Amino acid sequence: MKTVHEVSRISGVSVRTLHHYDAIGLLKPTAVTEAGYRLYDDAALARLQNILLYRELEFPLKEIKAILDHPEFDEKTALRQQIKLLELRQKRLERLLFLAREMMKTGVRPMNFSAFDKTELEQYAAEAKRSWGATAAFREYEQRAKGQPEDERRAAADELMRQFAAMGRLRELPPDSDEAQAAVRELQQVISDRYYTCTPQILAGLGQMYTADERFRQNIDAAGGDGTAEFVSRAIAAYCAG
């Protein structure tokens, strides 16, 4: 067992940060002595490594906690996803490094911004998050969808897009306004009626995915106008925080 100061020394994570992880339930100490000292075993240190890998990939703490606490969380599957994400980040950094070196060597700044593109990385990250997010809900959806006629599927998709279009018309309002919050409740009901039981936890995850996944962002903005996905995401965040 290691003390919080020992864990801080070997991990590079400050004691203050470790205390914060404890407070939010992200990394609880294995034991606490009578004197109030936190102690961490190997399992806690392994969880810390997972936390740090996800933090390196810029996952928010709330999402990391949801992933690690998921009842179907699998260490090997998560590690494969982390490796893929790190490889995508490495490829992007290599493109940026090559661009910077070329500019240094030639003195020319090409008006080509493809090296800055994060689309592939963001899409894979969104898929990784989604794989740990609503597994039971997606099973429910798959069960509902069995034998469902194509016209019913299209009707469900159309209703969802109409809801996004309606929310797009509210996007100049504050996300926590009464109108926006009522629209979020309607969106939650549409998802529950048409797809799967949309719990507050699932709704919060969807709100994050609507902006993290470029495909969702584009579809929602196409339905409600530019900025709709961002507005919906913020309105959902306000709804779930309330």
Coordinates of N, CA and C in Angstrom, one line a residue:
M1 N 0.9 -1.2 0.0 CA 0.0 0.0 0.0 C 0.9 1.2 0.0
K2 N 0.5 2.2 -0.7 CA 1.3 3.5 -0.8 C 0.4 4.6 -0.3
T3 N 1.1 5.6 0.3 CA 0.4 6.8 0.8 C 0.2 7.7 -0.4
V4 N -0.7 8.7 -0.1 CA -1.0 9.7 -1.2 C 0.3 10.4 -1.7
H5 N 1.2 10.7 -0.8 CA 2.4 11.4 -1.2 C 3.3 10.5 -2.0
E6 N 3.3 9.2 -1.7 CA 4.1 8.3 -2.5 C 3.5 8.1 -3.9
V7 N 2.2 8.0 -4.0 CA 1.5 8.0 -5.3 C 1.8 9.2 -6.1
S8 N 1.7 10.4 -5.4 CA 2.0 11.6 -6.1 C 3.4 11.6 -6.7
R9 N 4.4 11.1 -5.9 CA 5.8 11.1 -6.3 C 6.0 10.2 -7.5
I10 N 5.4 9.0 -7.5 CA 5.7 8.1 -8.6 C 4.9 8.4 -9.9
S11 N 3.7 9.1 -9.7 CA 2.8 9.3 -10.8 C 3.0 10.7 -11.4
G12 N 3.5 11.6 -10.6 CA 3.5 13.0 -11.1 C 2.2 13.8 -10.9
V13 N 1.3 13.1 -10.3 CA 0.0 13.8 -10.0 C 0.0 14.4 -8.7
S14 N -0.4 15.7 -8.6 CA -0.2 16.4 -7.3 C -1.2 15.8 -6.3
V15 N -0.8 16.0 -5.0 CA -1.6 15.5 -3.9 C -3.0 16.1 -4.0
R16 N -3.0 17.4 -4.3 CA -4.3 18.1 -4.4 C -5.2 17.5 -5.4
T17 N -4.6 17.1 -6.6 CA -5.4 16.5 -7.6 C -5.9 15.1 -7.2
L18 N -5.1 14.3 -6.5 CA -5.5 13.0 -6.0 C -6.6 13.2 -5.0
H19 N -6.6 14.2 -4.1 CA -7.7 14.5 -3.2 C -8.9 14.8 -4.0
H20 N -8.8 15.6 -5.1 CA -10.0 15.9 -5.9 C -10.6 14.7 -6.5
Y21 N -9.7 13.8 -7.0 CA -10.2 12.5 -7.6 C -11.0 11.7 -6.6
D22 N -10.5 11.8 -5.3 CA -11.2 11.1 -4.3 C -12.6 11.7 -4.0
A23 N -12.6 13.1 -4.0 CA -13.8 13.8 -3.7 C -14.9 13.6 -4.7
I24 N -14.5 13.4 -6.0 CA -15.5 13.2 -7.0 C -15.8 11.7 -7.3
G25 N -15.1 10.8 -6.6 CA -15.4 9.4 -6.7 C -14.7 8.8 -7.9
L26 N -13.7 9.5 -8.5 CA -13.0 9.0 -9.6 C -11.9 8.0 -9.2
L27 N -11.2 8.3 -8.1 CA -10.2 7.4 -7.6 C -10.2 7.5 -6.1
K28 N -10.9 6.5 -5.5 CA -11.0 6.4 -4.1 C -9.8 5.7 -3.5
P29 N -9.3 6.1 -2.4 CA -8.2 5.3 -1.8 C -8.7 3.9 -1.3
T30 N -7.8 3.0 -1.3 CA -8.2 1.6 -0.9 C -8.5 1.6 0.6
A31 N -7.8 2.4 1.3 CA -8.1 2.4 2.8 C -7.7 3.8 3.3
V32 N -8.3 4.2 4.4 CA -7.9 5.4 5.1 C -7.6 5.1 6.6
T33 N -6.4 5.5 7.0 CA -6.0 5.1 8.4 C -6.8 5.9 9.4
E34 N -6.7 5.5 10.6 CA -7.4 6.2 11.7 C -6.9 7.7 11.8
A35 N -5.7 7.9 11.3 CA -5.2 9.3 11.3 C -5.7 10.1 10.1
G36 N -6.4 9.4 9.2 CA -6.9 10.1 8.1 C -6.1 10.0 6.8
Y37 N -5.0 9.2 6.8 CA -4.1 9.1 5.7 C -4.7 8.2 4.6
R38 N -4.7 8.6 3.4 CA -5.2 7.8 2.3 C -4.1 6.8 1.9
L39 N -4.5 5.5 1.6 CA -3.6 4.5 1.2 C -4.1 3.8 -0.1
Y40 N -3.2 3.5 -1.1 CA -3.6 3.0 -2.4 C -2.9 1.7 -2.7
D41 N -3.7 0.7 -3.1 CA -3.1 -0.6 -3.5 C -2.8 -0.6 -5.0
D42 N -2.3 -1.8 -5.5 CA -2.0 -1.9 -6.9 C -3.2 -1.7 -7.8
A43 N -4.4 -2.2 -7.4 CA -5.6 -2.0 -8.2 C -5.9 -0.5 -8.3
A44 N -5.7 0.3 -7.3 CA -6.0 1.7 -7.4 C -5.0 2.4 -8.3
L45 N -3.7 1.9 -8.2 CA -2.7 2.5 -9.1 C -3.0 2.1 -10.6
A46 N -3.5 0.9 -10.8 CA -3.9 0.5 -12.2 C -5.0 1.4 -12.7
R47 N -6.0 1.7 -11.8 CA -7.0 2.6 -12.2 C -6.5 4.0 -12.5
L48 N -5.5 4.5 -11.7 CA -4.9 5.8 -11.9 C -4.2 5.8 -13.3
Q49 N -3.5 4.7 -13.7 CA -2.9 4.7 -15.0 C -4.0 4.9 -16.1
N50 N -5.1 4.2 -15.9 CA -6.2 4.4 -16.9 C -6.7 5.8 -16.9
I51 N -6.8 6.4 -15.8 CA -7.2 7.8 -15.7 C -6.3 8.7 -16.4
L52 N -5.0 8.5 -16.2 CA -4.0 9.4 -16.8 C -3.9 9.2 -18.3
L53 N -4.1 7.9 -18.8 CA -4.1 7.7 -20.3 C -5.3 8.5 -20.9
Y54 N -6.5 8.4 -20.3 CA -7.6 9.1 -20.8 C -7.5 10.6 -20.7
R55 N -6.8 11.1 -19.6 CA -6.6 12.5 -19.5 C -5.6 13.0 -20.6
E56 N -4.6 12.1 -20.9 CA -3.7 12.5 -22.0 C -4.4 12.6 -23.3
L57 N -5.5 11.9 -23.4 CA -6.3 11.9 -24.6 C -7.4 13.0 -24.5
E58 N -7.4 13.8 -23.5 CA -8.3 14.9 -23.3 C -9.7 14.5 -23.0
F59 N -9.9 13.4 -22.4 CA -11.3 13.0 -22.0 C -11.6 13.8 -20.7
P60 N -12.8 14.3 -20.6 CA -13.2 15.0 -19.3 C -13.3 14.0 -18.2
L61 N -13.1 14.5 -17.0 CA -13.1 13.6 -15.8 C -14.4 12.8 -15.6
K62 N -15.5 13.5 -15.9 CA -16.8 12.9 -15.8 C -17.0 11.7 -16.7
E63 N -16.4 11.9 -18.0 CA -16.5 10.8 -18.9 C -15.6 9.6 -18.5
I64 N -14.4 10.0 -18.0 CA -13.5 8.9 -17.6 C -14.2 8.1 -16.4
K65 N -14.8 8.8 -15.5 CA -15.5 8.0 -14.4 C -16.6 7.1 -14.9
A66 N -17.3 7.6 -15.9 CA -18.4 6.8 -16.5 C -17.9 5.6 -17.2
I67 N -16.8 5.7 -17.9 CA -16.1 4.6 -18.6 C -15.6 3.6 -17.6
L68 N -14.8 4.0 -16.6 CA -14.2 3.1 -15.7 C -15.2 2.5 -14.7
D69 N -16.3 3.1 -14.5 CA -17.3 2.5 -13.6 C -18.4 1.7 -14.3
H70 N -18.3 1.7 -15.7 CA -19.3 0.9 -16.4 C -19.2 -0.5 -16.1
P71 N -20.4 -1.2 -15.9 CA -20.4 -2.6 -15.4 C -19.7 -3.5 -16.4
E72 N -19.6 -3.1 -17.7 CA -19.1 -4.0 -18.7 C -17.7 -3.5 -19.1
F73 N -17.1 -2.7 -18.3 CA -15.7 -2.2 -18.6 C -14.7 -3.3 -18.7
D74 N -14.0 -3.4 -19.8 CA -13.0 -4.4 -20.0 C -11.6 -3.8 -20.2
E75 N -10.7 -4.1 -19.4 CA -9.3 -3.5 -19.4 C -8.7 -3.7 -20.8
K76 N -8.7 -4.8 -21.4 CA -8.1 -5.1 -22.6 C -8.7 -4.3 -23.8
T77 N -10.0 -4.2 -23.8 CA -10.7 -3.5 -24.8 C -10.4 -2.0 -24.7
A78 N -10.4 -1.5 -23.4 CA -10.1 -0.1 -23.2 C -8.7 0.2 -23.6
L79 N -7.8 -0.7 -23.4 CA -6.4 -0.5 -23.7 C -6.2 -0.4 -25.2
R80 N -6.9 -1.3 -26.0 CA -6.9 -1.3 -27.4 C -7.4 0.1 -27.9
Q81 N -8.4 0.6 -27.4 CA -9.0 1.9 -27.8 C -8.0 3.0 -27.5
Q82 N -7.4 2.9 -26.3 CA -6.4 3.9 -25.9 C -5.2 3.9 -26.9
I83 N -4.7 2.7 -27.3 CA -3.6 2.6 -28.2 C -4.0 3.2 -29.5
K84 N -5.2 2.9 -30.0 CA -5.6 3.5 -31.3 C -5.7 5.0 -31.2
L85 N -6.2 5.5 -30.2 CA -6.3 7.0 -30.0 C -5.0 7.6 -29.9
L86 N -4.0 7.0 -29.2 CA -2.7 7.5 -29.1 C -2.0 7.5 -30.5
E87 N -2.2 6.4 -31.3 CA -1.6 6.3 -32.6 C -2.2 7.4 -33.5
L88 N -3.5 7.7 -33.4 CA -4.1 8.7 -34.2 C -3.5 10.1 -33.8
R89 N -3.3 10.3 -32.5 CA -2.7 11.5 -32.1 C -1.3 11.7 -32.5
Q90 N -0.5 10.5 -32.5 CA 0.8 10.5 -33.0 C 0.9 10.9 -34.4
K91 N 0.0 10.3 -35.3 CA 0.0 10.6 -36.7 C -0.3 12.1 -36.9
R92 N -1.2 12.7 -36.1 CA -1.5 14.1 -36.3 C -0.3 15.0 -35.9
L93 N 0.4 14.6 -34.8 CA 1.6 15.4 -34.4 C 2.7 15.3 -35.4
E94 N 2.8 14.1 -36.0 CA 3.9 13.9 -37.1 C 3.6 14.8 -38.3
R95 N 2.3 15.0 -38.6 CA 1.9 15.9 -39.7 C 2.3 17.3 -39.4
L96 N 1.9 17.7 -38.2 CA 2.2 19.1 -37.7 C 3.7 19.3 -37.7
L97 N 4.5 18.3 -37.2 CA 5.9 18.5 -37.1 C 6.5 18.6 -38.5
F98 N 6.0 17.8 -39.5 CA 6.5 17.9 -40.8 C 6.2 19.3 -41.4
L99 N 5.0 19.8 -41.2 CA 4.6 21.1 -41.7 C 5.5 22.2 -41.1
A100 N 5.8 22.1 -39.8 CA 6.6 23.2 -39.1 C 8.0 23.1 -39.7
R101 N 8.5 21.9 -39.9 CA 9.9 21.8 -40.4 C 10.0 22.3 -41.8
E102 N 9.0 22.0 -42.6 CA 9.0 22.5 -44.0 C 9.0 24.0 -44.1
M103 N 8.2 24.6 -43.2 CA 8.1 26.1 -43.1 C 9.4 26.7 -42.7
M104 N 10.1 26.0 -41.7 CA 11.4 26.5 -41.3 C 12.4 26.4 -42.4
K105 N 12.4 25.2 -43.1 CA 13.4 25.0 -44.2 C 13.2 25.9 -45.4
T106 N 11.9 26.1 -45.8 CA 11.7 26.8 -47.0 C 11.4 28.3 -46.8
G107 N 11.0 28.6 -45.6 CA 10.6 30.0 -45.3 C 9.2 30.3 -45.9
V108 N 8.5 29.3 -46.4 CA 7.2 29.5 -47.0 C 6.1 28.9 -46.1
R109 N 5.0 29.7 -46.0 CA 3.9 29.2 -45.2 C 2.8 28.7 -46.1
P110 N 2.7 27.5 -46.4 CA 1.6 27.0 -47.4 C 0.2 27.2 -46.7
M111 N -0.7 27.6 -47.5 CA -2.1 27.8 -47.0 C -2.8 26.5 -47.1
N112 N -2.3 25.5 -46.4 CA -2.9 24.2 -46.3 C -3.0 23.8 -44.8
F113 N -4.2 23.6 -44.4 CA -4.5 23.4 -43.0 C -4.9 22.0 -42.6
S114 N -4.7 21.1 -43.6 CA -5.0 19.7 -43.4 C -4.3 19.0 -42.2
A115 N -3.1 19.5 -42.0 CA -2.3 18.9 -40.9 C -3.0 19.1 -39.5
F116 N -3.8 20.2 -39.4 CA -4.5 20.5 -38.2 C -5.8 19.7 -38.0
D117 N -6.2 19.0 -39.0 CA -7.5 18.3 -38.9 C -7.5 17.2 -37.8
K118 N -8.5 17.3 -37.0 CA -8.7 16.4 -35.9 C -9.9 15.5 -36.0
T119 N -10.5 15.5 -37.2 CA -11.8 14.8 -37.4 C -11.7 13.3 -37.1
E120 N -10.7 12.6 -37.7 CA -10.6 11.2 -37.4 C -10.4 10.9 -36.0
L121 N -9.5 11.6 -35.3 CA -9.3 11.4 -33.9 C -10.6 11.7 -33.1
E122 N -11.3 12.7 -33.4 CA -12.5 13.0 -32.6 C -13.6 12.0 -32.9
Q123 N -13.7 11.5 -34.1 CA -14.7 10.5 -34.4 C -14.4 9.2 -33.7
Y124 N -13.2 8.8 -33.6 CA -12.8 7.5 -32.9 C -13.0 7.7 -31.4
A125 N -12.7 8.9 -30.9 CA -12.9 9.1 -29.5 C -14.3 9.1 -29.1
A126 N -15.2 9.6 -30.0 CA -16.6 9.6 -29.7 C -17.1 8.2 -29.8
E127 N -16.6 7.4 -30.7 CA -17.0 6.0 -30.8 C -16.6 5.2 -29.5
A128 N -15.4 5.5 -29.1 CA -14.9 4.8 -27.9 C -15.8 5.2 -26.6
K129 N -16.1 6.4 -26.5 CA -17.0 6.9 -25.4 C -18.3 6.2 -25.5
R130 N -18.8 6.1 -26.8 CA -20.2 5.6 -27.0 C -20.2 4.1 -26.6
S131 N -19.1 3.4 -26.9 CA -19.1 2.0 -26.6 C -19.2 1.6 -25.1
W132 N -18.9 2.6 -24.2 CA -19.0 2.4 -22.8 C -20.2 3.1 -22.3
G133 N -21.0 3.8 -23.1 CA -22.0 4.7 -22.6 C -23.3 4.1 -22.3
A134 N -24.0 3.6 -23.3 CA -25.4 3.2 -23.2 C -25.6 1.8 -23.7
T135 N -24.8 0.9 -23.3 CA -24.9 -0.5 -23.8 C -26.2 -1.1 -23.6
A136 N -26.8 -1.0 -22.4 CA -28.1 -1.6 -22.1 C -29.2 -0.9 -23.0
A137 N -29.0 0.4 -23.2 CA -30.0 1.2 -24.0 C -29.9 0.7 -25.4
F138 N -28.7 0.6 -25.9 CA -28.6 0.1 -27.3 C -29.1 -1.3 -27.5
R139 N -29.0 -2.1 -26.5 CA -29.6 -3.5 -26.6 C -31.1 -3.3 -26.6
E140 N -31.7 -2.4 -25.9 CA -33.1 -2.2 -25.9 C -33.5 -1.7 -27.3
Y141 N -32.7 -0.8 -27.9 CA -33.0 -0.3 -29.2 C -33.0 -1.4 -30.2
E142 N -32.0 -2.3 -30.1 CA -31.8 -3.4 -31.1 C -33.0 -4.3 -31.0
Q143 N -33.5 -4.5 -29.7 CA -34.7 -5.4 -29.5 C -35.9 -4.8 -30.2
R144 N -36.1 -3.5 -30.0 CA -37.2 -2.8 -30.5 C -37.2 -2.8 -32.1
A145 N -35.9 -2.7 -32.6 CA -35.8 -2.5 -34.1 C -36.0 -3.8 -34.8
K146 N -35.9 -4.9 -34.1 CA -36.1 -6.2 -34.8 C -37.4 -6.3 -35.5
G147 N -37.4 -6.5 -36.8 CA -38.6 -6.6 -37.6 C -39.3 -5.3 -37.8
Q148 N -38.8 -4.2 -37.4 CA -39.4 -2.9 -37.5 C -39.5 -2.5 -39.0
P149 N -40.6 -2.1 -39.6 CA -40.7 -1.7 -41.0 C -39.8 -0.5 -41.2
E150 N -39.3 -0.4 -42.5 CA -38.4 0.7 -42.8 C -39.1 2.0 -42.7
D151 N -40.4 2.1 -43.0 CA -41.1 3.4 -42.9 C -41.2 3.8 -41.4
E152 N -41.3 2.9 -40.5 CA -41.3 3.3 -39.1 C -39.9 3.8 -38.7
R153 N -38.9 3.2 -39.2 CA -37.5 3.7 -38.9 C -37.3 5.1 -39.4
R154 N -37.8 5.3 -40.6 CA -37.7 6.7 -41.2 C -38.5 7.7 -40.4
A155 N -39.7 7.2 -40.0 CA -40.6 8.1 -39.2 C -39.9 8.5 -37.9
A156 N -39.2 7.6 -37.3 CA -38.5 7.9 -36.0 C -37.4 8.9 -36.3
A157 N -36.6 8.7 -37.3 CA -35.5 9.6 -37.7 C -36.0 11.0 -38.0
D158 N -37.2 11.0 -38.8 CA -37.7 12.3 -39.1 C -38.2 13.0 -37.9
E159 N -38.8 12.3 -36.9 CA -39.3 13.0 -35.7 C -38.1 13.6 -34.9
L160 N -37.1 12.8 -34.9 CA -35.9 13.3 -34.1 C -35.3 14.5 -34.8
M161 N -35.2 14.5 -36.1 CA -34.7 15.7 -36.9 C -35.6 16.9 -36.7
R162 N -37.0 16.6 -36.7 CA -37.9 17.8 -36.4 C -37.7 18.4 -35.1
Q163 N -37.4 17.5 -34.1 CA -37.1 18.1 -32.7 C -35.8 18.9 -32.7
F164 N -34.8 18.5 -33.5 CA -33.6 19.3 -33.6 C -33.8 20.6 -34.3
A165 N -34.7 20.5 -35.3 CA -35.0 21.7 -36.1 C -35.8 22.7 -35.1
A166 N -36.6 22.2 -34.3 CA -37.4 23.1 -33.4 C -36.4 23.7 -32.4
M167 N -35.4 22.9 -31.9 CA -34.4 23.4 -31.0 C -33.5 24.4 -31.7
G168 N -33.3 24.2 -33.0 CA -32.5 25.2 -33.7 C -33.1 26.6 -33.7
R169 N -34.4 26.6 -33.7 CA -35.1 27.9 -33.7 C -35.0 28.6 -32.4
L170 N -34.5 27.9 -31.4 CA -34.4 28.5 -30.1 C -32.9 28.9 -29.7
R171 N -32.0 28.6 -30.7 CA -30.6 28.7 -30.4 C -30.1 30.1 -30.0
E172 N -30.9 31.1 -30.2 CA -30.4 32.5 -29.8 C -30.8 32.7 -28.3
L173 N -31.6 31.8 -27.7 CA -31.9 31.9 -26.3 C -30.8 31.3 -25.4
P174 N -30.8 31.7 -24.2 CA -29.9 31.0 -23.2 C -30.2 29.5 -23.2
P175 N -29.2 28.6 -23.1 CA -29.5 27.2 -23.1 C -30.3 26.8 -21.8
D176 N -30.2 27.5 -20.8 CA -31.0 27.2 -19.6 C -32.3 27.9 -19.5
S177 N -32.7 28.5 -20.6 CA -34.0 29.2 -20.6 C -35.2 28.2 -20.4
D178 N -36.3 28.6 -20.0 CA -37.5 27.7 -19.9 C -37.8 27.0 -21.2
E179 N -37.7 27.8 -22.3 CA -38.1 27.2 -23.6 C -37.1 26.1 -24.0
A180 N -35.8 26.4 -23.8 CA -34.8 25.4 -24.2 C -34.9 24.2 -23.3
Q181 N -35.1 24.4 -22.0 CA -35.2 23.2 -21.1 C -36.5 22.3 -21.5
A182 N -37.6 23.0 -21.8 CA -38.8 22.3 -22.3 C -38.5 21.5 -23.5
A183 N -37.7 22.1 -24.4 CA -37.3 21.4 -25.7 C -36.4 20.1 -25.4
V184 N -35.6 20.3 -24.4 CA -34.7 19.1 -24.0 C -35.6 18.0 -23.5
R185 N -36.6 18.3 -22.7 CA -37.5 17.3 -22.1 C -38.2 16.6 -23.3
E186 N -38.6 17.4 -24.3 CA -39.3 16.8 -25.4 C -38.4 15.9 -26.2
L187 N -37.1 16.3 -26.4 CA -36.1 15.5 -27.0 C -35.9 14.2 -26.3
Q188 N -35.8 14.3 -25.0 CA -35.6 13.1 -24.2 C -36.8 12.1 -24.4
Q189 N -38.0 12.7 -24.4 CA -39.2 11.8 -24.6 C -39.2 11.2 -26.0
V190 N -38.8 11.9 -27.0 CA -38.8 11.4 -28.4 C -37.8 10.2 -28.4
I191 N -36.6 10.3 -27.8 CA -35.6 9.3 -27.8 C -36.2 8.1 -27.1
S192 N -36.9 8.3 -25.9 CA -37.4 7.2 -25.2 C -38.5 6.5 -25.9
D193 N -39.4 7.3 -26.6 CA -40.5 6.7 -27.3 C -40.0 5.9 -28.6
R194 N -39.0 6.5 -29.2 CA -38.7 6.0 -30.6 C -37.5 5.0 -30.6
Y195 N -36.6 5.1 -29.5 CA -35.3 4.4 -29.6 C -35.1 3.5 -28.4
Y196 N -34.9 4.2 -27.2 CA -34.6 3.4 -26.0 C -34.8 4.4 -24.8
T197 N -35.0 3.8 -23.6 CA -35.2 4.6 -22.4 C -34.1 5.5 -22.2
C198 N -34.3 6.8 -22.3 CA -33.3 7.9 -22.3 C -33.2 8.4 -20.9
T199 N -32.4 7.8 -20.0 CA -32.2 8.2 -18.7 C -31.4 9.5 -18.7
P200 N -31.4 10.2 -17.6 CA -30.6 11.5 -17.5 C -29.1 11.2 -17.8
Q201 N -28.5 10.1 -17.4 CA -27.2 9.7 -17.6 C -26.9 9.5 -19.1
I202 N -27.8 8.8 -19.8 CA -27.7 8.6 -21.2 C -27.9 9.9 -21.9
L203 N -28.8 10.7 -21.5 CA -29.0 12.0 -22.2 C -27.8 12.9 -22.1
A204 N -27.1 12.9 -20.9 CA -25.9 13.7 -20.7 C -24.8 13.2 -21.7
G205 N -24.7 11.9 -21.8 CA -23.7 11.4 -22.8 C -24.0 11.7 -24.2
L206 N -25.3 11.7 -24.6 CA -25.7 12.1 -25.9 C -25.4 13.6 -26.2
G207 N -25.6 14.4 -25.2 CA -25.3 15.8 -25.3 C -23.9 16.1 -25.7
Q208 N -23.0 15.3 -25.0 CA -21.6 15.5 -25.3 C -21.2 14.9 -26.7
M209 N -21.8 13.9 -27.0 CA -21.6 13.2 -28.3 C -22.0 14.1 -29.5
Y210 N -23.1 14.9 -29.3 CA -23.6 15.7 -30.4 C -22.6 16.7 -30.9
T211 N -21.7 17.1 -30.0 CA -20.6 18.0 -30.5 C -19.3 17.3 -30.7
A212 N -19.0 16.3 -30.0 CA -17.7 15.6 -30.1 C -17.6 14.8 -31.5
D213 N -18.8 14.2 -31.9 CA -18.8 13.4 -33.1 C -19.2 14.4 -34.3
E214 N -18.3 14.6 -35.2 CA -18.6 15.5 -36.3 C -19.8 15.1 -37.2
R215 N -20.0 13.8 -37.3 CA -21.2 13.3 -38.0 C -22.5 13.8 -37.4
F216 N -22.6 13.7 -36.1 CA -23.8 14.1 -35.4 C -23.9 15.6 -35.5
R217 N -22.8 16.3 -35.3 CA -22.8 17.8 -35.4 C -23.4 18.3 -36.7
Q218 N -22.9 17.7 -37.8 CA -23.3 18.1 -39.1 C -24.8 17.8 -39.3
N219 N -25.3 16.6 -38.9 CA -26.7 16.3 -39.1 C -27.6 17.2 -38.3
I220 N -27.2 17.5 -37.1 CA -28.1 18.3 -36.2 C -28.0 19.8 -36.8
D221 N -26.9 20.3 -37.2 CA -26.8 21.6 -37.7 C -27.6 21.7 -39.0
A222 N -27.6 20.6 -39.8 CA -28.3 20.6 -41.1 C -29.8 20.7 -40.8
A223 N -30.3 20.1 -39.7 CA -31.7 20.2 -39.3 C -32.1 21.5 -38.7
G224 N -31.3 22.1 -37.9 CA -31.6 23.3 -37.2 C -30.9 24.5 -37.5
G225 N -29.8 24.4 -38.3 CA -29.0 25.6 -38.7 C -27.7 25.5 -37.9
D226 N -26.7 26.3 -38.4 CA -25.4 26.3 -37.8 C -25.5 26.7 -36.4
G227 N -24.8 25.9 -35.5 CA -24.7 26.2 -34.1 C -25.8 25.4 -33.3
T228 N -26.7 24.7 -34.0 CA -27.7 24.0 -33.3 C -27.1 22.9 -32.4
A229 N -26.2 22.1 -32.9 CA -25.6 21.0 -32.1 C -25.0 21.5 -30.8
E230 N -24.3 22.6 -31.0 CA -23.6 23.2 -29.8 C -24.7 23.7 -28.8
F231 N -25.7 24.3 -29.3 CA -26.8 24.8 -28.4 C -27.5 23.6 -27.7
V232 N -27.8 22.6 -28.5 CA -28.5 21.4 -27.9 C -27.6 20.8 -26.8
S233 N -26.3 20.7 -27.1 CA -25.4 20.1 -26.1 C -25.4 20.9 -24.8
R234 N -25.3 22.2 -25.0 CA -25.3 23.1 -23.8 C -26.6 23.0 -23.0
A235 N -27.7 23.0 -23.8 CA -29.0 22.9 -23.1 C -29.2 21.6 -22.4
I236 N -28.7 20.5 -22.9 CA -28.8 19.2 -22.3 C -27.9 19.3 -21.0
A237 N -26.7 19.9 -21.1 CA -25.8 20.0 -19.9 C -26.5 20.7 -18.8
A238 N -27.2 21.8 -19.1 CA -27.9 22.6 -18.1 C -29.1 21.8 -17.5
Y239 N -29.8 21.0 -18.4 CA -30.9 20.2 -18.0 C -30.4 19.1 -17.0
C240 N -29.3 18.5 -17.3 CA -28.9 17.4 -16.5 C -28.2 17.8 -15.2
A241 N -27.8 19.1 -15.2 CA -27.1 19.6 -14.0 C -28.2 20.2 -13.0
G242 N -29.4 20.4 -13.5 CA -30.4 20.9 -12.7 C -31.0 20.0 -11.7

